mmCIF file of C-alpha atoms in Angstrom:
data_model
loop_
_atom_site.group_PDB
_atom_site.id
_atom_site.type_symbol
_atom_site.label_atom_id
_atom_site.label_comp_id
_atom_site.label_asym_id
_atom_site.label_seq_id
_atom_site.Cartn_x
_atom_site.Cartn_y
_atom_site.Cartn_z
ATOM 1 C CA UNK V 1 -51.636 98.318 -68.609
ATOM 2 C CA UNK V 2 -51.372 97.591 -65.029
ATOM 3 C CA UNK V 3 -50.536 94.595 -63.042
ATOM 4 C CA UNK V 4 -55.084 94.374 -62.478
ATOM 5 C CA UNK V 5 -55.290 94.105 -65.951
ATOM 6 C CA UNK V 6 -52.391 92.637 -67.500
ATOM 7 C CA UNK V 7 -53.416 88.491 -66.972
ATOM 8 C CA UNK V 8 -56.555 88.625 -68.755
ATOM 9 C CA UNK V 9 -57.907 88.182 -71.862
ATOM 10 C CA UNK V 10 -60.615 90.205 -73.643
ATOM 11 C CA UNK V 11 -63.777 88.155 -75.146
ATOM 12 C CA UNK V 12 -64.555 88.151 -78.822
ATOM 13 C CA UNK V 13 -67.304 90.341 -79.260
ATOM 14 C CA UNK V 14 -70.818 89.695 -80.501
ATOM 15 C CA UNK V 15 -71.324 89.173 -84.067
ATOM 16 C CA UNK V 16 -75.005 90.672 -84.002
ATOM 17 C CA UNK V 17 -77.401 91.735 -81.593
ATOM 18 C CA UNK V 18 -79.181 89.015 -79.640
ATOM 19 C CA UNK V 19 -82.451 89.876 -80.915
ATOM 20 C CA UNK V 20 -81.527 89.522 -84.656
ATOM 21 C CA UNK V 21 -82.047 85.951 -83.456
ATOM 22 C CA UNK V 22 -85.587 85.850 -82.468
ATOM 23 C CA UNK V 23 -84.651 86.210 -78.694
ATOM 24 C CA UNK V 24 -85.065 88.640 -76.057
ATOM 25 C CA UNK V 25 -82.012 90.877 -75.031
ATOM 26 C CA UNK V 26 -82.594 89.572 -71.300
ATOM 27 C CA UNK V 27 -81.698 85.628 -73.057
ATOM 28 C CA UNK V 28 -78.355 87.183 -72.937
ATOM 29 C CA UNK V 29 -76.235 85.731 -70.477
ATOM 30 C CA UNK V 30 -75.214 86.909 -67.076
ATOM 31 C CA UNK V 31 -72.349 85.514 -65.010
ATOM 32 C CA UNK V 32 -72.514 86.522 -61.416
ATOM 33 C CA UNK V 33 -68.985 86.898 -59.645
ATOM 34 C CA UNK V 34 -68.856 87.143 -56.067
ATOM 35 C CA UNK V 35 -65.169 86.812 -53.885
ATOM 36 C CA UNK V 36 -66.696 83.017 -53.641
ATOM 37 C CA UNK V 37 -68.756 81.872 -56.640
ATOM 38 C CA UNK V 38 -68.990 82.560 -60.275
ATOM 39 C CA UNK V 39 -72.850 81.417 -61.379
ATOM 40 C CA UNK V 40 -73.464 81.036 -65.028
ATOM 41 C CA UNK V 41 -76.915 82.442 -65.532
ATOM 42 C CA UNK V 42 -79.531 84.149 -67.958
ATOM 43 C CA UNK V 43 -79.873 88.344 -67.743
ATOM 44 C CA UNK V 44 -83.192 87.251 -66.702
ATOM 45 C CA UNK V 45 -82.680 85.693 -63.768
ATOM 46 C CA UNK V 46 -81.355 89.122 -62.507
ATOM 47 C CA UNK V 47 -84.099 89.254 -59.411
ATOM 48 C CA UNK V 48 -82.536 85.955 -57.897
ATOM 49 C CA UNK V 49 -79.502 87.590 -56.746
ATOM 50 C CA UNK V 50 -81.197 90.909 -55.748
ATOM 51 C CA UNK V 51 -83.534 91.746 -52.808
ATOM 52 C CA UNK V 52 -86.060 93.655 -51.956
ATOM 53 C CA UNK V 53 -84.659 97.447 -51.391
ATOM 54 C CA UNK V 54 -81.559 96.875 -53.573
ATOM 55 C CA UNK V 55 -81.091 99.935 -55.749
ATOM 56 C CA UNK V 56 -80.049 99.719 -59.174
ATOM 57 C CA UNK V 57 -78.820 102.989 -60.227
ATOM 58 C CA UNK V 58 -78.809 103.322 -64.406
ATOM 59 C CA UNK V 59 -78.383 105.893 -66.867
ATOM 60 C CA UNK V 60 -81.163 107.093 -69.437
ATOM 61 C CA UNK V 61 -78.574 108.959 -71.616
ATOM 62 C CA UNK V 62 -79.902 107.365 -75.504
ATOM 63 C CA UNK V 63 -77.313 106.981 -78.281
ATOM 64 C CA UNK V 64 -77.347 109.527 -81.190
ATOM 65 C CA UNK V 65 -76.229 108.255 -84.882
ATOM 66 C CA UNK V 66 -72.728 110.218 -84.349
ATOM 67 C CA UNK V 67 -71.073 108.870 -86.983
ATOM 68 C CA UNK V 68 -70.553 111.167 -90.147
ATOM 69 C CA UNK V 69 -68.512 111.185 -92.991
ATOM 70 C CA UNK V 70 -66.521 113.737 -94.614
ATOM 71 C CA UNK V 71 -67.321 115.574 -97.570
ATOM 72 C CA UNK V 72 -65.353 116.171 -101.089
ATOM 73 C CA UNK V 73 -63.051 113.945 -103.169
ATOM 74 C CA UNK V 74 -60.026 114.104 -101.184
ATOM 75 C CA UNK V 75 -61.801 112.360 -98.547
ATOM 76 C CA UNK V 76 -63.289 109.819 -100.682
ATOM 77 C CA UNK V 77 -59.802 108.620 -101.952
ATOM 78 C CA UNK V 78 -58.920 107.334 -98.693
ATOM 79 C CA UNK V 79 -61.259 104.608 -98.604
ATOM 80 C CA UNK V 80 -64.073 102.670 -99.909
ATOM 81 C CA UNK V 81 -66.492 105.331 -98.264
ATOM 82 C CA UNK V 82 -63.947 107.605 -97.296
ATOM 83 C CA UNK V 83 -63.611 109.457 -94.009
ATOM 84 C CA UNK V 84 -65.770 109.409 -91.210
ATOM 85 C CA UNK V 85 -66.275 111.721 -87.984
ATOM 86 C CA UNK V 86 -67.286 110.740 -84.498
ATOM 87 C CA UNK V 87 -68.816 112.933 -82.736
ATOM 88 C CA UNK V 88 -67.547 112.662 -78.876
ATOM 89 C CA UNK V 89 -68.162 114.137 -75.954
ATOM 90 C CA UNK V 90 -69.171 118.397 -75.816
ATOM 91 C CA UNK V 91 -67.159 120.158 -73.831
ATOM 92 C CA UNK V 92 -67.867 123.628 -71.759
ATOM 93 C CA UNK V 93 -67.362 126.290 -74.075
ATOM 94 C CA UNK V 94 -69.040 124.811 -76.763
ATOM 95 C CA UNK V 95 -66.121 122.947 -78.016
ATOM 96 C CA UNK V 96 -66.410 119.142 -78.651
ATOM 97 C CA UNK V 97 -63.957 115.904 -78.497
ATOM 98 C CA UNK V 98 -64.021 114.271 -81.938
ATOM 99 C CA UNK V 99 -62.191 110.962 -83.709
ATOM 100 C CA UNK V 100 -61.414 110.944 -87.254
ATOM 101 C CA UNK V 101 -62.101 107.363 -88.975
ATOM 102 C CA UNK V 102 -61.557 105.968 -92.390
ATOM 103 C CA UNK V 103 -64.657 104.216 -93.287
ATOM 104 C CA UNK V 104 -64.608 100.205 -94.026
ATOM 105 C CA UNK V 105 -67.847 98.589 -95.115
ATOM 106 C CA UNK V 106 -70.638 99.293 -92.509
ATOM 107 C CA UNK V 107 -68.201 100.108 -89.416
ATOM 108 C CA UNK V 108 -64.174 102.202 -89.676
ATOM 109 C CA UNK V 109 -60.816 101.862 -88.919
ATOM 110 C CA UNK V 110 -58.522 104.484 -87.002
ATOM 111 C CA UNK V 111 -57.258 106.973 -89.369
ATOM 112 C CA UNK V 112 -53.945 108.382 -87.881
ATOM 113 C CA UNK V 113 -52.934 111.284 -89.713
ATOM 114 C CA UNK V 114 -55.821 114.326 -89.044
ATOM 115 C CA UNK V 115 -54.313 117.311 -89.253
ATOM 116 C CA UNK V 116 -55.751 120.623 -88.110
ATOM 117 C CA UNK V 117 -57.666 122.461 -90.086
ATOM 118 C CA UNK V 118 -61.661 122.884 -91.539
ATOM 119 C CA UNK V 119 -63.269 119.670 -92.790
ATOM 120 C CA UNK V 120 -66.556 119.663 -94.621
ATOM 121 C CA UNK V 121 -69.559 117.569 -93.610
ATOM 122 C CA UNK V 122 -72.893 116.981 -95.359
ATOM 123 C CA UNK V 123 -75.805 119.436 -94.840
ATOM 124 C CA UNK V 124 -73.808 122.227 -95.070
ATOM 125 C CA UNK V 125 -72.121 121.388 -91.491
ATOM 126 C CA UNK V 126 -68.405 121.905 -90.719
ATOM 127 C CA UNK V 127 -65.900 120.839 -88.410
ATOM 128 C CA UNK V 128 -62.198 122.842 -87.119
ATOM 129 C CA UNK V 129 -60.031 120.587 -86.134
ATOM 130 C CA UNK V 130 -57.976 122.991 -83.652
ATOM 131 C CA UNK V 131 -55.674 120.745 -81.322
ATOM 132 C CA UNK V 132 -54.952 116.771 -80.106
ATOM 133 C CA UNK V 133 -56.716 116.065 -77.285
ATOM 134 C CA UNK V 134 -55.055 115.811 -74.524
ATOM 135 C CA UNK V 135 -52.219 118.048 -75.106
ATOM 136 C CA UNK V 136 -49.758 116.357 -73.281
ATOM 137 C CA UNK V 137 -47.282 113.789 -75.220
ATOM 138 C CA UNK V 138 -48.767 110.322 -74.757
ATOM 139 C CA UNK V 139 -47.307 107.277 -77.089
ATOM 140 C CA UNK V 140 -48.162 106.783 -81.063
ATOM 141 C CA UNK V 141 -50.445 109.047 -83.078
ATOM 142 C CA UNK V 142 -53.501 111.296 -81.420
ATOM 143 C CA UNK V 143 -56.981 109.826 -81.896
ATOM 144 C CA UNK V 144 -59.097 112.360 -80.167
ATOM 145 C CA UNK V 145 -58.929 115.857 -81.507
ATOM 146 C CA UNK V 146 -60.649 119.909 -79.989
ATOM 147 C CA UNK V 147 -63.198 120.231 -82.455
ATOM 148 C CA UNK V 148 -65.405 123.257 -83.312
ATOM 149 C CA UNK V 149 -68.560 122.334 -84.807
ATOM 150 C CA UNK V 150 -70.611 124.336 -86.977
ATOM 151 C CA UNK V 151 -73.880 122.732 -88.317
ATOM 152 C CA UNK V 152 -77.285 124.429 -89.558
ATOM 153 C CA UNK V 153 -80.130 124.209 -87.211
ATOM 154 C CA UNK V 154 -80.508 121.473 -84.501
ATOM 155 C CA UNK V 155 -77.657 119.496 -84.149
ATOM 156 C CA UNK V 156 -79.801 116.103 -83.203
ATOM 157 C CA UNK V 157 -82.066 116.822 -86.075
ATOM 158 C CA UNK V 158 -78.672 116.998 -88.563
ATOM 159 C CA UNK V 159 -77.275 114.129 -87.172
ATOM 160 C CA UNK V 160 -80.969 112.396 -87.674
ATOM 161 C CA UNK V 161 -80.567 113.422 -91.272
ATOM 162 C CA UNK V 162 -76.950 112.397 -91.855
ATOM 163 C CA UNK V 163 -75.373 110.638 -89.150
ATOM 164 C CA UNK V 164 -74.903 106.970 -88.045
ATOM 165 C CA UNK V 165 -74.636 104.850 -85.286
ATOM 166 C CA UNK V 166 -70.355 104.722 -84.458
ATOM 167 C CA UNK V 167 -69.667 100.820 -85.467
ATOM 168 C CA UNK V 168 -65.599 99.559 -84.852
ATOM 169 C CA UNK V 169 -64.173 96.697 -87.186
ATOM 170 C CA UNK V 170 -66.300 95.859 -90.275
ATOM 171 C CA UNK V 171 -70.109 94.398 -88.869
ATOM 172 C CA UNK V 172 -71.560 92.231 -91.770
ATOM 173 C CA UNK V 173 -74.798 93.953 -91.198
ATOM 174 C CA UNK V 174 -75.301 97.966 -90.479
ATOM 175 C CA UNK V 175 -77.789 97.904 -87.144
ATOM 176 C CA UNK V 176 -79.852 100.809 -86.667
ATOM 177 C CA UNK V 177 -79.775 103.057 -84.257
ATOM 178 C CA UNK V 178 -82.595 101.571 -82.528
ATOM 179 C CA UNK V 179 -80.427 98.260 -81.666
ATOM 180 C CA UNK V 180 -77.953 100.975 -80.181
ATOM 181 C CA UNK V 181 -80.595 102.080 -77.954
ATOM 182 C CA UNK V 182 -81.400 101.105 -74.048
ATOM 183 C CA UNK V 183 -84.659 100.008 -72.466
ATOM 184 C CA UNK V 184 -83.762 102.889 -70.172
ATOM 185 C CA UNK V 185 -82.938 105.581 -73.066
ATOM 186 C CA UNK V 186 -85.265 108.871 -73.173
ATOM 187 C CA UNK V 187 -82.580 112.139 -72.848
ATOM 188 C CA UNK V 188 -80.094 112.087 -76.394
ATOM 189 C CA UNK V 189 -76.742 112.437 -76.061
ATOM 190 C CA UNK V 190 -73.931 109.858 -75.962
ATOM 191 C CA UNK V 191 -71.987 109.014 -78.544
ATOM 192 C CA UNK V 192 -71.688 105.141 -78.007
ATOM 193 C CA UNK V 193 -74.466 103.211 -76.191
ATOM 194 C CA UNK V 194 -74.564 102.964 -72.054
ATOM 195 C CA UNK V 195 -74.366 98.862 -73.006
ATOM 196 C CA UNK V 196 -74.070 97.962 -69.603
ATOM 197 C CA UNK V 197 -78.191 98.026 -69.603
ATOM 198 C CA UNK V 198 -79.086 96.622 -72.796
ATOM 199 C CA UNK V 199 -80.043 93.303 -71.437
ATOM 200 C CA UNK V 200 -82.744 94.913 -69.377
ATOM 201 C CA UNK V 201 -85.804 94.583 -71.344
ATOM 202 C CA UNK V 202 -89.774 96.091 -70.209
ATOM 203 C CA UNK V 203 -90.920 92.599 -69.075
ATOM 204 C CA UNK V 204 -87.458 92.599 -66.740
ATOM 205 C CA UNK V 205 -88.036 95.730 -65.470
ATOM 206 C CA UNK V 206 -91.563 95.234 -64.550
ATOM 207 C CA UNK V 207 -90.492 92.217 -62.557
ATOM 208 C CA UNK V 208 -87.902 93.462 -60.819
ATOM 209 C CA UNK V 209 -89.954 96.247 -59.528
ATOM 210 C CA UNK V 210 -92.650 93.843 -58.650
ATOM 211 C CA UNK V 211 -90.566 92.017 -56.034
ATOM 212 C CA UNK V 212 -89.627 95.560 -54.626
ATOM 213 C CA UNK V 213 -86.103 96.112 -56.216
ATOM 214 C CA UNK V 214 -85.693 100.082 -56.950
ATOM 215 C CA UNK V 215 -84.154 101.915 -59.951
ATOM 216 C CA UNK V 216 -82.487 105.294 -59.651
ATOM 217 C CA UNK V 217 -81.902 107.221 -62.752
ATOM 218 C CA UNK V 218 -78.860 109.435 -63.921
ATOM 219 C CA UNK V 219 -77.598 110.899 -66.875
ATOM 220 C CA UNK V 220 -73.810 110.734 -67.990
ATOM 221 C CA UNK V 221 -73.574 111.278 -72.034
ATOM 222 C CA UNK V 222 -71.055 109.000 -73.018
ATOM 223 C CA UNK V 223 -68.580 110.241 -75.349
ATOM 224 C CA UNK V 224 -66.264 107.660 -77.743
ATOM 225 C CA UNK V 225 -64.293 104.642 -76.505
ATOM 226 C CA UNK V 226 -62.748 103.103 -79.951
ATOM 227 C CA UNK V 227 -61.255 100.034 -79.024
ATOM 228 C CA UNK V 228 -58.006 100.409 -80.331
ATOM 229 C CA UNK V 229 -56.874 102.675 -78.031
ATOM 230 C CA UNK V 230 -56.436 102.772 -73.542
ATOM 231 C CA UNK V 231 -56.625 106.769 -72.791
ATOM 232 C CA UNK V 232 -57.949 107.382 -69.757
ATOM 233 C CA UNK V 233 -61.774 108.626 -69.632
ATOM 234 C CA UNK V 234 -62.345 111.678 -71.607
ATOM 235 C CA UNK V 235 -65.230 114.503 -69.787
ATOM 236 C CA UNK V 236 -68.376 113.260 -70.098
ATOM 237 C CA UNK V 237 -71.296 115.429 -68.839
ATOM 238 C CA UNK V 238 -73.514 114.194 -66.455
ATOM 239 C CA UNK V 239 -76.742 115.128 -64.504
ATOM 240 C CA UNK V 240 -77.428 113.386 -60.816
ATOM 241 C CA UNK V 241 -80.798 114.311 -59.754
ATOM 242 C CA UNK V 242 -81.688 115.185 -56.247
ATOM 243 C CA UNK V 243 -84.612 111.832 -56.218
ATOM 244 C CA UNK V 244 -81.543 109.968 -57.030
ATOM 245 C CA UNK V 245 -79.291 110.730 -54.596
ATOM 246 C CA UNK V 246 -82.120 110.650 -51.756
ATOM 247 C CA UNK V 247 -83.305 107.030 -52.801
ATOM 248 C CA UNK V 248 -79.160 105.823 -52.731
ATOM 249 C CA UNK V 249 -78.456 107.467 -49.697
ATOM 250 C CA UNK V 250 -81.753 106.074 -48.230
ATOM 251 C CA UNK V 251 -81.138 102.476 -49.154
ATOM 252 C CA UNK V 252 -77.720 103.318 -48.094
ATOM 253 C CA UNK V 253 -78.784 103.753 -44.974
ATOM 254 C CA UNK V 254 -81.007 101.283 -44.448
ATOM 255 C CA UNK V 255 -78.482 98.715 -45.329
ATOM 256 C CA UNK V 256 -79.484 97.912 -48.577
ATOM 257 C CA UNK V 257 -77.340 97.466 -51.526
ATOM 258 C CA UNK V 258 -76.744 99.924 -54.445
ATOM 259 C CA UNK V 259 -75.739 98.771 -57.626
ATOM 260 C CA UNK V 260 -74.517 100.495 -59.969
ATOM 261 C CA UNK V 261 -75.707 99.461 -64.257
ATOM 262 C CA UNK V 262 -72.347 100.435 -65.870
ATOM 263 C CA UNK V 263 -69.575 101.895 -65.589
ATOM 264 C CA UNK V 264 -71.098 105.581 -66.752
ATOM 265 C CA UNK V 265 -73.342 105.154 -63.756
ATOM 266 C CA UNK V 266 -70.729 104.531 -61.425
ATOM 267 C CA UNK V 267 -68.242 107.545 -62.728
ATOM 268 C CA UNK V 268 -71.556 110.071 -62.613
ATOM 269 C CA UNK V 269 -72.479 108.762 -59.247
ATOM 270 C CA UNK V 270 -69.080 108.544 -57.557
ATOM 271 C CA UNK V 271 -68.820 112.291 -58.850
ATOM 272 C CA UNK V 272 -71.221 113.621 -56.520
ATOM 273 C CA UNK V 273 -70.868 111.322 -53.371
ATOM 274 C CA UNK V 274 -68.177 112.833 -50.608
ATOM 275 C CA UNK V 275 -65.899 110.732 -48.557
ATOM 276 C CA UNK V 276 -68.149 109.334 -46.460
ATOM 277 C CA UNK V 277 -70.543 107.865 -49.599
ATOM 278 C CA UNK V 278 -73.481 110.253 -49.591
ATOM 279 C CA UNK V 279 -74.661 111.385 -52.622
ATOM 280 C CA UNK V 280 -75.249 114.745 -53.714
ATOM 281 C CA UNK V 281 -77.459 116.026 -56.356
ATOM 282 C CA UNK V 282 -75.132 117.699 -59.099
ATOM 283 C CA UNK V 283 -74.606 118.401 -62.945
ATOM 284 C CA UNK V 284 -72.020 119.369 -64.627
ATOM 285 C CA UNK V 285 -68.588 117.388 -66.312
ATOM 286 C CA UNK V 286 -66.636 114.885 -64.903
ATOM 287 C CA UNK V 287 -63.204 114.321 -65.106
ATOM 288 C CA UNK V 288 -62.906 111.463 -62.438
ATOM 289 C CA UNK V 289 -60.876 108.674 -63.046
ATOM 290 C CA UNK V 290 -62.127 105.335 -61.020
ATOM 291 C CA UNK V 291 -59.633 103.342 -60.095
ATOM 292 C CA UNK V 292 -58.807 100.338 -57.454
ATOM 293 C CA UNK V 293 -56.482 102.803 -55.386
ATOM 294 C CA UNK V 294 -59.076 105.139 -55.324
ATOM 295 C CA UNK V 295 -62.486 102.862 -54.740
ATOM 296 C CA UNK V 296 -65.646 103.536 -55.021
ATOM 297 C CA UNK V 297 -67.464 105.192 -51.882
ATOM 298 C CA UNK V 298 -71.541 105.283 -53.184
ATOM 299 C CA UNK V 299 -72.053 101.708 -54.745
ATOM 300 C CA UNK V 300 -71.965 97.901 -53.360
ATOM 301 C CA UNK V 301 -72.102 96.066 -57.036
ATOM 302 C CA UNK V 302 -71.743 96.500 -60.757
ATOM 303 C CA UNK V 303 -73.297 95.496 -63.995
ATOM 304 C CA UNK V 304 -71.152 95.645 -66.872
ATOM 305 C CA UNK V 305 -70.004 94.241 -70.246
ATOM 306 C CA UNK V 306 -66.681 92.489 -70.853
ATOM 307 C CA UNK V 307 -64.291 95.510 -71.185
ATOM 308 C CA UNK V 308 -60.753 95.179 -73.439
ATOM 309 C CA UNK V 309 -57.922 94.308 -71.193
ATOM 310 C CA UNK V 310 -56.202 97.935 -72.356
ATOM 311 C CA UNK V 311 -59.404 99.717 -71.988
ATOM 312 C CA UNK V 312 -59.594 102.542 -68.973
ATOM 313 C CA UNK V 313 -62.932 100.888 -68.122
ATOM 314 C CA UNK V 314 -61.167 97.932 -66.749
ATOM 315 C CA UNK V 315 -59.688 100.127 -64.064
ATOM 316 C CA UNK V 316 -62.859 101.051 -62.823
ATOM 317 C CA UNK V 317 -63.937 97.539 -63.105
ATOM 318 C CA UNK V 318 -61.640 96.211 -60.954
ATOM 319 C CA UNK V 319 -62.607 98.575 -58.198
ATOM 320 C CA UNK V 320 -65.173 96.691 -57.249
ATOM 321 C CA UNK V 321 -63.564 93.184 -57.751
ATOM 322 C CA UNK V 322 -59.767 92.201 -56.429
ATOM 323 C CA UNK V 323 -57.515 90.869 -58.889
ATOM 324 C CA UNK V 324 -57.675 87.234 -58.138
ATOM 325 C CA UNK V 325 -61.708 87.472 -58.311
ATOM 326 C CA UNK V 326 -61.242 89.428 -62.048
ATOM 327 C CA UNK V 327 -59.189 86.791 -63.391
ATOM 328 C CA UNK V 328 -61.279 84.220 -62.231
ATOM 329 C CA UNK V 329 -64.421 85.795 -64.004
ATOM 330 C CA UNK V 330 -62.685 86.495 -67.133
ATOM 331 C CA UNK V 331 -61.319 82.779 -67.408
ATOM 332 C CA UNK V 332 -64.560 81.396 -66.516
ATOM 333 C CA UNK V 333 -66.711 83.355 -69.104
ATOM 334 C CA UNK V 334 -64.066 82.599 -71.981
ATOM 335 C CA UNK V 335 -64.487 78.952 -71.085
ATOM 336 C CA UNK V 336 -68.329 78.859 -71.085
ATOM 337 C CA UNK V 337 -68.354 81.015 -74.566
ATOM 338 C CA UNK V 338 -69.132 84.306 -73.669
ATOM 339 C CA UNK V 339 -68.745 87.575 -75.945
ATOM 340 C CA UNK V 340 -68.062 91.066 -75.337
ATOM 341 C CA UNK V 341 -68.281 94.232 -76.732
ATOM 342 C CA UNK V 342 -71.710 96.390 -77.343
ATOM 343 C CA UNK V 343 -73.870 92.988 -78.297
ATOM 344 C CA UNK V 344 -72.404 91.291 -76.017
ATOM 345 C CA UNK V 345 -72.761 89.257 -72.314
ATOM 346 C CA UNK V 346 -72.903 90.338 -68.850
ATOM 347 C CA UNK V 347 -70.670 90.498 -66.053
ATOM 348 C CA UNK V 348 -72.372 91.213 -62.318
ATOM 349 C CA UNK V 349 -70.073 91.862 -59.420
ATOM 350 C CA UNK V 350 -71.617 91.580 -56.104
ATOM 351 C CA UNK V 351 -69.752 92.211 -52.596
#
């Protein structure tokens, strides 16, 4: 934890989606945090901070069910449901970043004793544990382990047959994968949902483009980001396309102001842009690690949940915010109520 995040406080997180309520995910709320101001507003009043020619830069990676539990009777001893594996983030190679989890109710708790070796999963699928990820010696137990998968056929289709979304604590109600899913969503692939967007909703996005705001699309697959722990950011592979580096550079440019929806966004974006901010088409895996010290060189603002105080995200986060401005938001949004976590509020940073 560093001296950024070490004053603040994370929000309690959601109970349940906001449209398990009857409402529309853009009722959510939105507080919007300049150096100045802090103004306690609805997601859908988005458009009254932005202008024409702003750029708002978001990621269509969609959220597979990557949750799977372990088969046989050894496994099932350890738990009401037994174990569980998340599926994480693929690696070059073919090799893949995955989490053990004991199983409680509809969501899991961390399980801290995997061991290398060949677990079974349903469908005839299995899964070699081979090494801790990373290898170096970091405090308490490993959560993330090298994995080799090995399932029959199309891996989305076998997940689609026997996976689920990844859920942390014990929800009272087991969402579908649907509620993990963005407005913005079309190419599968990340383990946990881009979250940052899910208070955009069609009617918002039709609006916004109305009064001549832009949206650049990306991909970063998100891999998983349990909670309990504060590793840095694991590779996540991402896809910049050359449409979307030509409309950021060209707002750029024109002195309009590119904001970035989420943290993924910005890490995927700030991968391709050089030291002088232009962006340059590019896929591949990212390793980079956003961080105050470092700063971010392609985008003006952020959109983003409420992030743990431990979590890596936070770092990034307070890239675009000093410290006195991030502890100002995060007091003001516990005092007017607001939740984090996947279901959860809004937080937009502007310059």
């Amino acid at each position: 934890m560093t001296a950024t995040t070490a004053p603040l406080v994370g929000l309690p997180p959601a109970p349940v989606p906001i449209e398990a309520s009857g409402r529309r995910r853009d009722a959510a709320r939105l507080l919007v945090v300049t150096p100045s101001s802090a103004v306690d507003v609805a997601f859908a009043a988005l458009g009254e901070f932005l202008v024409p020619g702003d750029v708002l830069v978001v990621n269509t990676s969609a959220t597979v069910p990557a949750a799977v539990p372990l088969e046989g009777p050894a496994f099932r001893r350890l738990g009401p449901e037994g174990l569980l594996l998340h599926l994480g983030t693929e690696l070059p190679g073919g090799l893949r970043l995955v989490e053990l989890r004991t199983a409680r109710g509809f969501g899991s708790r961390p399980f801290p004793d995997a061991r290398p070796g060949m677990v079974r999963l349903p469908g005839g699928g299995r899964a070699e544990l081979l090494s801790p990820w990373p290898a170096v010696a970091r405090e308490g137990p490993n959560r993330l382990w090298l994995a080799r998968l090995d399932v029959p056929g199309d891996l989305l289709a076998w997940l689609a047959d026997h996976g689920r979304p990844i859920r942390y604590g014990e929800p009272a109600e087991p969402w579908p994968i649907a509620a993990y899913q963005t407005v913005f969503a079309t190419e599968p692939g990340s383990a946990e949902m881009p979250s940052a967007a899910r208070g955009f909703t069609a009617e918002l996005v039709t609006a916004l483009v109305s009064a001549g705001v832009q949206f650049a699309p990306l991909i970063l697959h998100c891999g998983v980001s349990s909670p309990e722990a504060g590793e840095a950011p694991q590779p996540e592979r991402y896809r910049v396309p050359a449409g979307t580096a030509g409309l950021v550079n060209a707002a750029r440019a024109a002195g309009r102001r590119v904001i970035a929806v989420g943290t993924t966004a910005v890490r995927a974006l700030e991968t391709v842009a050089d030291d002088t901010g232009l962006v340059h088409p590019g896929e591949g895996w990212t390793e980079l690690v956003v961080t105050p010290g470092r700063g971010v060189r392609a985008a003006d603002g952020l959109i983003t949940g409420w992030h743990e105080p431990e979590a890596s995200h936070l770092e990034l986060v307070a890239a675009f915010a000093d410290p006195e401005t991030l502890e100002r938001s995060y007091d003001t949004a516990h005092a007017l109520g607001y939740h984090g976590h996947e279901f959860g509020d809004f937080h937009l940073i502007l310059p």
